Structures are given as C-alpha cells and as structure tokens.
PDB file of C-alpha atoms and ligand atoms in Angstrom:
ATOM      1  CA  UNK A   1      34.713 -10.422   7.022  1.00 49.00           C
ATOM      2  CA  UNK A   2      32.432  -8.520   4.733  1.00 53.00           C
ATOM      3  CA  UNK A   3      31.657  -5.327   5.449  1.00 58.00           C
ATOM      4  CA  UNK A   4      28.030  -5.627   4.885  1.00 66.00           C
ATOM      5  CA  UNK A   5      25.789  -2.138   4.890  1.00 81.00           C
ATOM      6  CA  UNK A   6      22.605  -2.104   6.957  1.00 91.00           C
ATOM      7  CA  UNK A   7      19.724  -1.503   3.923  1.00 95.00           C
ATOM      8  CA  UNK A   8      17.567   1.708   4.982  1.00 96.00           C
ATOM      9  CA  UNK A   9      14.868   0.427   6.972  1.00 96.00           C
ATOM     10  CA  UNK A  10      11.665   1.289   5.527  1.00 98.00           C
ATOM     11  CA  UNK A  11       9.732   4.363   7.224  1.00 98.00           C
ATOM     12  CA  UNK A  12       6.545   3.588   9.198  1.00 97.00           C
ATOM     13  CA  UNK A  13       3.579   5.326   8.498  1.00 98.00           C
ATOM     14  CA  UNK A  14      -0.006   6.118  10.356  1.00 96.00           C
ATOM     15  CA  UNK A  15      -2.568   3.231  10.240  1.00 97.00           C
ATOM     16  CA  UNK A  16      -5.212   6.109   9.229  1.00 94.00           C
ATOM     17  CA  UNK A  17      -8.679   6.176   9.380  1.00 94.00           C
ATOM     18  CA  UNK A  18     -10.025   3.714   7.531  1.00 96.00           C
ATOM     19  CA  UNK A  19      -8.341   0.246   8.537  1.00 97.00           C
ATOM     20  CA  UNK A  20     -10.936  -2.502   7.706  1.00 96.00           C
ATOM     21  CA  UNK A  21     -11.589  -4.187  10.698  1.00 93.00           C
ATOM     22  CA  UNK A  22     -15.047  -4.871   9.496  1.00 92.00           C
ATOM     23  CA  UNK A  23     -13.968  -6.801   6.664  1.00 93.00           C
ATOM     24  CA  UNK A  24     -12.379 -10.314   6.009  1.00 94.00           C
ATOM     25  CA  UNK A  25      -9.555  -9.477   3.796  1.00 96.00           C
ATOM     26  CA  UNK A  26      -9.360 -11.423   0.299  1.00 94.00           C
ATOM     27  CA  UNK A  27      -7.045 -14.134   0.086  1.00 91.00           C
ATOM     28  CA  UNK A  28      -4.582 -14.854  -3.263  1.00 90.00           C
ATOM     29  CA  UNK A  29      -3.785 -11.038  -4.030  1.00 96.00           C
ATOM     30  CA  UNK A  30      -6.349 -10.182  -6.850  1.00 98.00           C
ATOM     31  CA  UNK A  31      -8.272  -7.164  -5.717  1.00 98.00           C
ATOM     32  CA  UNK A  32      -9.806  -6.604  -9.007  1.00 98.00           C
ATOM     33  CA  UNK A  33     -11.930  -9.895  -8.436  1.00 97.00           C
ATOM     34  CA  UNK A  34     -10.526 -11.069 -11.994  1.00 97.00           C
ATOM     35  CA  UNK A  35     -10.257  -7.892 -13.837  1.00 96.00           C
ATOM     36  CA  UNK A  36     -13.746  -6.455 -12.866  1.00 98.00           C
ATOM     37  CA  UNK A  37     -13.291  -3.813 -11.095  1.00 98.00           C
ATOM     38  CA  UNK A  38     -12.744  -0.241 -12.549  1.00 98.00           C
ATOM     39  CA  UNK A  39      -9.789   1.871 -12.619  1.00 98.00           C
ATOM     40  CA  UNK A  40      -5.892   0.895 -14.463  1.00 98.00           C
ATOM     41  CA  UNK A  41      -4.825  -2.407 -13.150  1.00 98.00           C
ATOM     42  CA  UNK A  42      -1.605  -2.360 -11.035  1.00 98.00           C
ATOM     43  CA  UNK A  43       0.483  -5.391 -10.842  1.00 98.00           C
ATOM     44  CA  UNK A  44       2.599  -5.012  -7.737  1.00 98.00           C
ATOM     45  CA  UNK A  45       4.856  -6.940  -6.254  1.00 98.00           C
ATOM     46  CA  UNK A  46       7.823  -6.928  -4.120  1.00 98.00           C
ATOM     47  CA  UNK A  47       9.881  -8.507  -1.406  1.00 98.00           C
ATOM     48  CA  UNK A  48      10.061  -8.364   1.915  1.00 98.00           C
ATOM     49  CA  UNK A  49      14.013  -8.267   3.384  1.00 98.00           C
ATOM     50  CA  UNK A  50      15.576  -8.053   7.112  1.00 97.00           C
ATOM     51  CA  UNK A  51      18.133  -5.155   7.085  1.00 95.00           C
ATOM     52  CA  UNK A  52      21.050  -7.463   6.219  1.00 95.00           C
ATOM     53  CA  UNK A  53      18.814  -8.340   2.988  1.00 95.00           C
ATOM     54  CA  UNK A  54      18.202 -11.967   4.011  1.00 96.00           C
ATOM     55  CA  UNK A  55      14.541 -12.702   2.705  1.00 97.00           C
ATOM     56  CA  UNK A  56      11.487 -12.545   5.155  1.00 98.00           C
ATOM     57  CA  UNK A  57       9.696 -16.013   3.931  1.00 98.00           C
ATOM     58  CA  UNK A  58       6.138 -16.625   5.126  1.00 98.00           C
ATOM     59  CA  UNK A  59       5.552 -12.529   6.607  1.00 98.00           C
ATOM     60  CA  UNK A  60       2.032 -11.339   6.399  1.00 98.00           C
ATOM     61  CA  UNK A  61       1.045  -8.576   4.361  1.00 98.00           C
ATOM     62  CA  UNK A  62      -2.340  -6.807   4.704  1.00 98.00           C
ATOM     63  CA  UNK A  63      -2.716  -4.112   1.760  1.00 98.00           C
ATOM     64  CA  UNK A  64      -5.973  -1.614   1.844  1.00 98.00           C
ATOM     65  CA  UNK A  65      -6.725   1.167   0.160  1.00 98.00           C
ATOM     66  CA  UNK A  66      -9.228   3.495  -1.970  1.00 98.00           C
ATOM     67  CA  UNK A  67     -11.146   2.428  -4.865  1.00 98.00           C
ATOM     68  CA  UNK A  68     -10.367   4.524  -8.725  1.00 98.00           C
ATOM     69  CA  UNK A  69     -12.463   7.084  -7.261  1.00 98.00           C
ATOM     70  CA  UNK A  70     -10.809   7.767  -4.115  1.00 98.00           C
ATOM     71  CA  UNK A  71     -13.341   5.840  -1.839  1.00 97.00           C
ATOM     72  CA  UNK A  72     -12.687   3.446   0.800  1.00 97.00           C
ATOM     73  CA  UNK A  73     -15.431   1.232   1.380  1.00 96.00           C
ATOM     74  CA  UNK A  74     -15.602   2.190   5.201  1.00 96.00           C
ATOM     75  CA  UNK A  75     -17.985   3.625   7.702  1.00 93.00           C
ATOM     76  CA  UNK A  76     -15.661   6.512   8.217  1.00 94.00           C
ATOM     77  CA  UNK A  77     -15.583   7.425   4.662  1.00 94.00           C
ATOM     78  CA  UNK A  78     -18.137   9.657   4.270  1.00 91.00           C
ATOM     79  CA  UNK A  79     -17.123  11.289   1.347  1.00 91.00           C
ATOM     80  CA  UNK A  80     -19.722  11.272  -2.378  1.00 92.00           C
ATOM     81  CA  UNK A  81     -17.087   9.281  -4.545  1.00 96.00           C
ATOM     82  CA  UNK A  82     -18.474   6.035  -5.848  1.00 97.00           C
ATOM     83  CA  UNK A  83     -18.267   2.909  -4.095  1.00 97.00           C
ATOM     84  CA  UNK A  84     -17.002  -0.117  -7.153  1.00 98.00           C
ATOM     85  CA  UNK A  85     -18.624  -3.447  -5.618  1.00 97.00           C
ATOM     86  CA  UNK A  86     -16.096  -5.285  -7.653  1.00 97.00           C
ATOM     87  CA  UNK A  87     -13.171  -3.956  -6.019  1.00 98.00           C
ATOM     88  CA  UNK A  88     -12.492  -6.085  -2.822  1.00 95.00           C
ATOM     89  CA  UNK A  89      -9.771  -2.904  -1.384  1.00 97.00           C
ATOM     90  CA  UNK A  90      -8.815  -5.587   1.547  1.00 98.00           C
ATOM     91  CA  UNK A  91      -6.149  -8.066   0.609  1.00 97.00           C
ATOM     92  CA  UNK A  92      -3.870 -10.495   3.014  1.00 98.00           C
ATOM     93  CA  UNK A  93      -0.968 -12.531   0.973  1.00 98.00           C
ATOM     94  CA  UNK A  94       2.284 -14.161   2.187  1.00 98.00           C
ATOM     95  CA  UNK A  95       5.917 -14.322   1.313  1.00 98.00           C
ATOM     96  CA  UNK A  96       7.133 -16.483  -0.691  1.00 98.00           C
ATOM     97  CA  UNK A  97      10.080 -18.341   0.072  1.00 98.00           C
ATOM     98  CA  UNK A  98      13.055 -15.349  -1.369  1.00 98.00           C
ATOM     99  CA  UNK A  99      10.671 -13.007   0.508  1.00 98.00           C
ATOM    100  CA  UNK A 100       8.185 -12.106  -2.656  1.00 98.00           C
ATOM    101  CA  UNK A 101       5.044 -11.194  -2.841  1.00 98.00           C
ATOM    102  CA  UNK A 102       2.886  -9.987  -5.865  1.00 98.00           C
ATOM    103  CA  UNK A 103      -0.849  -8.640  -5.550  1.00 98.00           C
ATOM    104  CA  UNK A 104      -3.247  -7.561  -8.513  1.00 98.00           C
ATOM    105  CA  UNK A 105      -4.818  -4.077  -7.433  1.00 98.00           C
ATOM    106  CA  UNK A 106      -6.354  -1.006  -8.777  1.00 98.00           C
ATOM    107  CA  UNK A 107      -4.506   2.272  -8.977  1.00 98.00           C
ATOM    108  CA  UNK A 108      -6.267   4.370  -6.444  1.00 98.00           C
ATOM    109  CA  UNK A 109      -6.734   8.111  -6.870  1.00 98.00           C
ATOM    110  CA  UNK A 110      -5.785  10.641  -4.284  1.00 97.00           C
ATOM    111  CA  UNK A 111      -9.155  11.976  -2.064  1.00 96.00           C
ATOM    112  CA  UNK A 112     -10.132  14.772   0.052  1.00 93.00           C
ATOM    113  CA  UNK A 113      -9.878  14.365   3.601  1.00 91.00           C
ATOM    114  CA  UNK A 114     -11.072  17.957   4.998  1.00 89.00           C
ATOM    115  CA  UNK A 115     -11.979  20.753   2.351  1.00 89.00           C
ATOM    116  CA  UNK A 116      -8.502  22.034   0.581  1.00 89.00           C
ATOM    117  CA  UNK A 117      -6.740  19.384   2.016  1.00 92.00           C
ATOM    118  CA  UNK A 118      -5.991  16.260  -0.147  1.00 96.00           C
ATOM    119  CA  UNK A 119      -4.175  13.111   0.432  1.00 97.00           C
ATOM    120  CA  UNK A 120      -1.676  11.839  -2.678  1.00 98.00           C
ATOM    121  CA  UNK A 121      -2.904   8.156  -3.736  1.00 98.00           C
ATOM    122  CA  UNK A 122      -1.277   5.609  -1.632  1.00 98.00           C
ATOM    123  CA  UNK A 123      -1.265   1.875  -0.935  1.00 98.00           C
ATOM    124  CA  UNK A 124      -1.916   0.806   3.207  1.00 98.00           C
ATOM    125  CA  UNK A 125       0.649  -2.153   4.406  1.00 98.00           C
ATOM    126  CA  UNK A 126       0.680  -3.671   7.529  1.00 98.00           C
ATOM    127  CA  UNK A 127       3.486  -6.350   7.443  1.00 98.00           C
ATOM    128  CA  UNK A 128       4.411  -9.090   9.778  1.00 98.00           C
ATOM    129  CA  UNK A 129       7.111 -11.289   9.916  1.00 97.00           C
ATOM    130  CA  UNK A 130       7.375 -13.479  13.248  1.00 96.00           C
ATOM    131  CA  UNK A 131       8.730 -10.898  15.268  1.00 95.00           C
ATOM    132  CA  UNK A 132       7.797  -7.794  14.084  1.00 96.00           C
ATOM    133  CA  UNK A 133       5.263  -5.140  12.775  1.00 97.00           C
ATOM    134  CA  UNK A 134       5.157  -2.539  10.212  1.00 98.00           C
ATOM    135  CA  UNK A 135       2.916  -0.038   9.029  1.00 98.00           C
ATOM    136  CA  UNK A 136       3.149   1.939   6.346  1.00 98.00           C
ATOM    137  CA  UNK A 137       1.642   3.297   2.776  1.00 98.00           C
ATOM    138  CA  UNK A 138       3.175   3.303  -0.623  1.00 98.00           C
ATOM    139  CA  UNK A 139       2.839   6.665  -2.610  1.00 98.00           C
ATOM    140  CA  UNK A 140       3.019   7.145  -6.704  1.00 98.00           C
ATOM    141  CA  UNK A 141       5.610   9.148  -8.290  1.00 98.00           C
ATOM    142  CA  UNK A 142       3.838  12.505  -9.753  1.00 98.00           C
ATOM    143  CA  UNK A 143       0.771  12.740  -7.301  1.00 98.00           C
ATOM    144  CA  UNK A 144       0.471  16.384  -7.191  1.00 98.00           C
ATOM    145  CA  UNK A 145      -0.851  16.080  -3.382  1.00 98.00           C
ATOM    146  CA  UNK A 146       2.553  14.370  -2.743  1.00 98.00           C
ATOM    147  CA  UNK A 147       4.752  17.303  -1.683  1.00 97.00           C
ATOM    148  CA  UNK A 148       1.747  18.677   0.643  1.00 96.00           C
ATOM    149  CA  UNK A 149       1.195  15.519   2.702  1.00 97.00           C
ATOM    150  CA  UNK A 150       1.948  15.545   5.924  1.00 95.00           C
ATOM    151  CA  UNK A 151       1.888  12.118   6.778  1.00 96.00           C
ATOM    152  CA  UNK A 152       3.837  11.091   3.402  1.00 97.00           C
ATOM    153  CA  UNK A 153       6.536  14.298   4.566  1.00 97.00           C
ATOM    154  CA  UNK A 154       6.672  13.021   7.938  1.00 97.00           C
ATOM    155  CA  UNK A 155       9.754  11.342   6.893  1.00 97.00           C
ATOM    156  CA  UNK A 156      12.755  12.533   5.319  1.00 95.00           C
ATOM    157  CA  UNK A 157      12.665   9.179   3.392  1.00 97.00           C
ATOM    158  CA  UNK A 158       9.309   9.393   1.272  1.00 98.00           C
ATOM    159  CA  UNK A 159      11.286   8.596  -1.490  1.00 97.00           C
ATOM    160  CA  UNK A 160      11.544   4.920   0.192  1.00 97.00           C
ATOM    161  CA  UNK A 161       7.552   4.863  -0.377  1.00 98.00           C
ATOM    162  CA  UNK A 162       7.246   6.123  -3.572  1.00 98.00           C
ATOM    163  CA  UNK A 163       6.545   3.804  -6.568  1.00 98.00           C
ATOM    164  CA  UNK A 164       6.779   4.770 -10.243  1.00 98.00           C
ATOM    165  CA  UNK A 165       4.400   2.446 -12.260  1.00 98.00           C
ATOM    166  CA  UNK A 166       5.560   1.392 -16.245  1.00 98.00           C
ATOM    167  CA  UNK A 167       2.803   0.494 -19.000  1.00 98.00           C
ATOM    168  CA  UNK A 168       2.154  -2.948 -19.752  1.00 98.00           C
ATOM    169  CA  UNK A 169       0.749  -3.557 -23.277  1.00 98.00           C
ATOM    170  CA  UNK A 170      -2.473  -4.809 -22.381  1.00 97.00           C
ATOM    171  CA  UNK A 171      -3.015  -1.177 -20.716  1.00 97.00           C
ATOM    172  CA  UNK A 172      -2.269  -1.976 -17.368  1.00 98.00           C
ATOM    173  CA  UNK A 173       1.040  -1.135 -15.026  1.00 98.00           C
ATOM    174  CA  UNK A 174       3.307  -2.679 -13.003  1.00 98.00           C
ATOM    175  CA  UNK A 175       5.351  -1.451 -10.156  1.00 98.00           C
ATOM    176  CA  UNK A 176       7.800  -2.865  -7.060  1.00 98.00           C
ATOM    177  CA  UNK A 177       7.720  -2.232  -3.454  1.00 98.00           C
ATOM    178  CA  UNK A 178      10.345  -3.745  -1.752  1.00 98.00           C
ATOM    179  CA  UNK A 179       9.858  -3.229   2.103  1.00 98.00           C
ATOM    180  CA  UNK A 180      12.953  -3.680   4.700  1.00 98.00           C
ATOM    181  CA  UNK A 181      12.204  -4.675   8.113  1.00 96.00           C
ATOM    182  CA  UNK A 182      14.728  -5.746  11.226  1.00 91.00           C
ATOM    183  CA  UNK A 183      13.902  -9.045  11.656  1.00 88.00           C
ATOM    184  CA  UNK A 184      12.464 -11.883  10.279  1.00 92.00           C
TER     185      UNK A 184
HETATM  186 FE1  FE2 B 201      -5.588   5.986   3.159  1.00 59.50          FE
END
C-alpha cells in the first residue's frame, strides 16, 4: 500500500467586510467584461483537490475583490478610490472535471482600511464542493503590506496563499491557485 502524504490543507481566511451579497455574481469567469476594465489583466486559474489530491469536479467558487484602485464596489467601502463600472469584482465559476478552474480578473491593489493601516492586495474565495466550505483570500508575492497583515499572518502558512504572477506578452499576467480542501 502506498504511503500516500495528506497535501497541506489550505488555510481559511475571514469573509471580511465587503462580501457582495447585494450583487448577482458574473457567470463564465471574465471580470474584465472582455478586456474593459482598467488595471493589468490576471489570468488565474487553478484546481481544486481533496487532501489525498483526487480532483474536486463541479465545486463552486465565488471570487470578489477590489477594483485597480483598491475599491470594492460595496456599501461598506467608503473609501475616495475610483469605482471602474467595467469591472464586474463578483464572479461564480465551477470545476471542471480534473478539478480546474480559470477566471479572467484584474490585479487589485492593496487599500487602506483605518488610517496607517493597509491591507496587501488579495483575491476573496469562497469554495464549495458538496460537502464542504472554504473561505479564504489569495495574496501577491511582493505586496509590501504583506508582512503587516494580520489576517494574511494569522496563519503560519501564508505562503499557501501567496501567488507570484509571470508576464504574458500581450502585457498581461498569469498566475495559479491551487486550493486543497477535505472532501469532495
Ligand atoms: Fe478584501
């Protein structure tokens, strides 16, 4: 019998203040709305595995987040950053059958939640599979807010949530979030 390692089990995160239960989340994964939206493009995509690494096919994915400027277009964002009406910053797409998923997004910029206290960019997830939940954010390799954050540090494990985006030629990036749950 193999002796098969568990795979880390990705860390959960706070929902945070600006889940957007006021708005229906796009379907298909483009958040740009076809390129229009401003900012560097980020292709992401990932796949979603049970700790044994079987694929999750068909989980849920809701991914939210701040605009180029660092605004979230929410009531409880009350902050002077531009809103972009061609970002859509609500998004729900579903595993594929090996457990992929891929979304078109904007890279968002860190903001300032109380004054001298900044959050790093990040990415909201809330995942489901049939018989589970997760929440959690995705962080970007060289935010200066990152080693500060308290919710990103509240894990030994940021690493786990940290993404470091390569250049495509046409100017935009691409990075992969792979997200381990414990069951499908
Ligand atoms: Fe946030």
């Amino acid at each position: 019998m193999a002796d098969v390692e568990a795979l880390p089990r990705t860390p959960p995160q706070i929902l945070g203040p600006f889940y957007p239960f006021m708005h229906t989340p796009i379907d298909g994964g483009d958040l740009t709305n076809g390129g229009k939206a401003a900012g560097t493009v980020l292709h992401l995509s990932g796949r979603i595995l049970t700790d044994d690494g079987a694929p999750i096919v068909n989980a849920r994915i809701e991914i939210w987040q701040a605009n180029t400027h660092g605004r979230y277009a929410h009531p409880n964002d009350t902050t002077t950053q531009p809103l972009d009406p061609a970002f859509h910053g609500f998004a729900v797409v579903h595993t594929d059958a090996q457990g992929g998923y891929a979304v078109k997004t904007i890279r968002p910029r860190a903001y300032q939640v109380s004054p001298g206290r900044w959050r790093p960019a990040h990415i909201h997830f809330q995942v489901d599979s049939s018989s589970e939940r997760l929440v959690t954010q995705m962080y970007f390799e060289g935010d200066e807010y990152n080693a500060t954050d308290a919710w990103r540090n509240s894990t030994v494990r940021a690493g786990a949530l940290t993404v470091d985006p390569t250049p495509r030629a046409d100017g935009s990036q691409e990075a992969t979030f792979d997200i381990v749950m414990m069951r499908a």
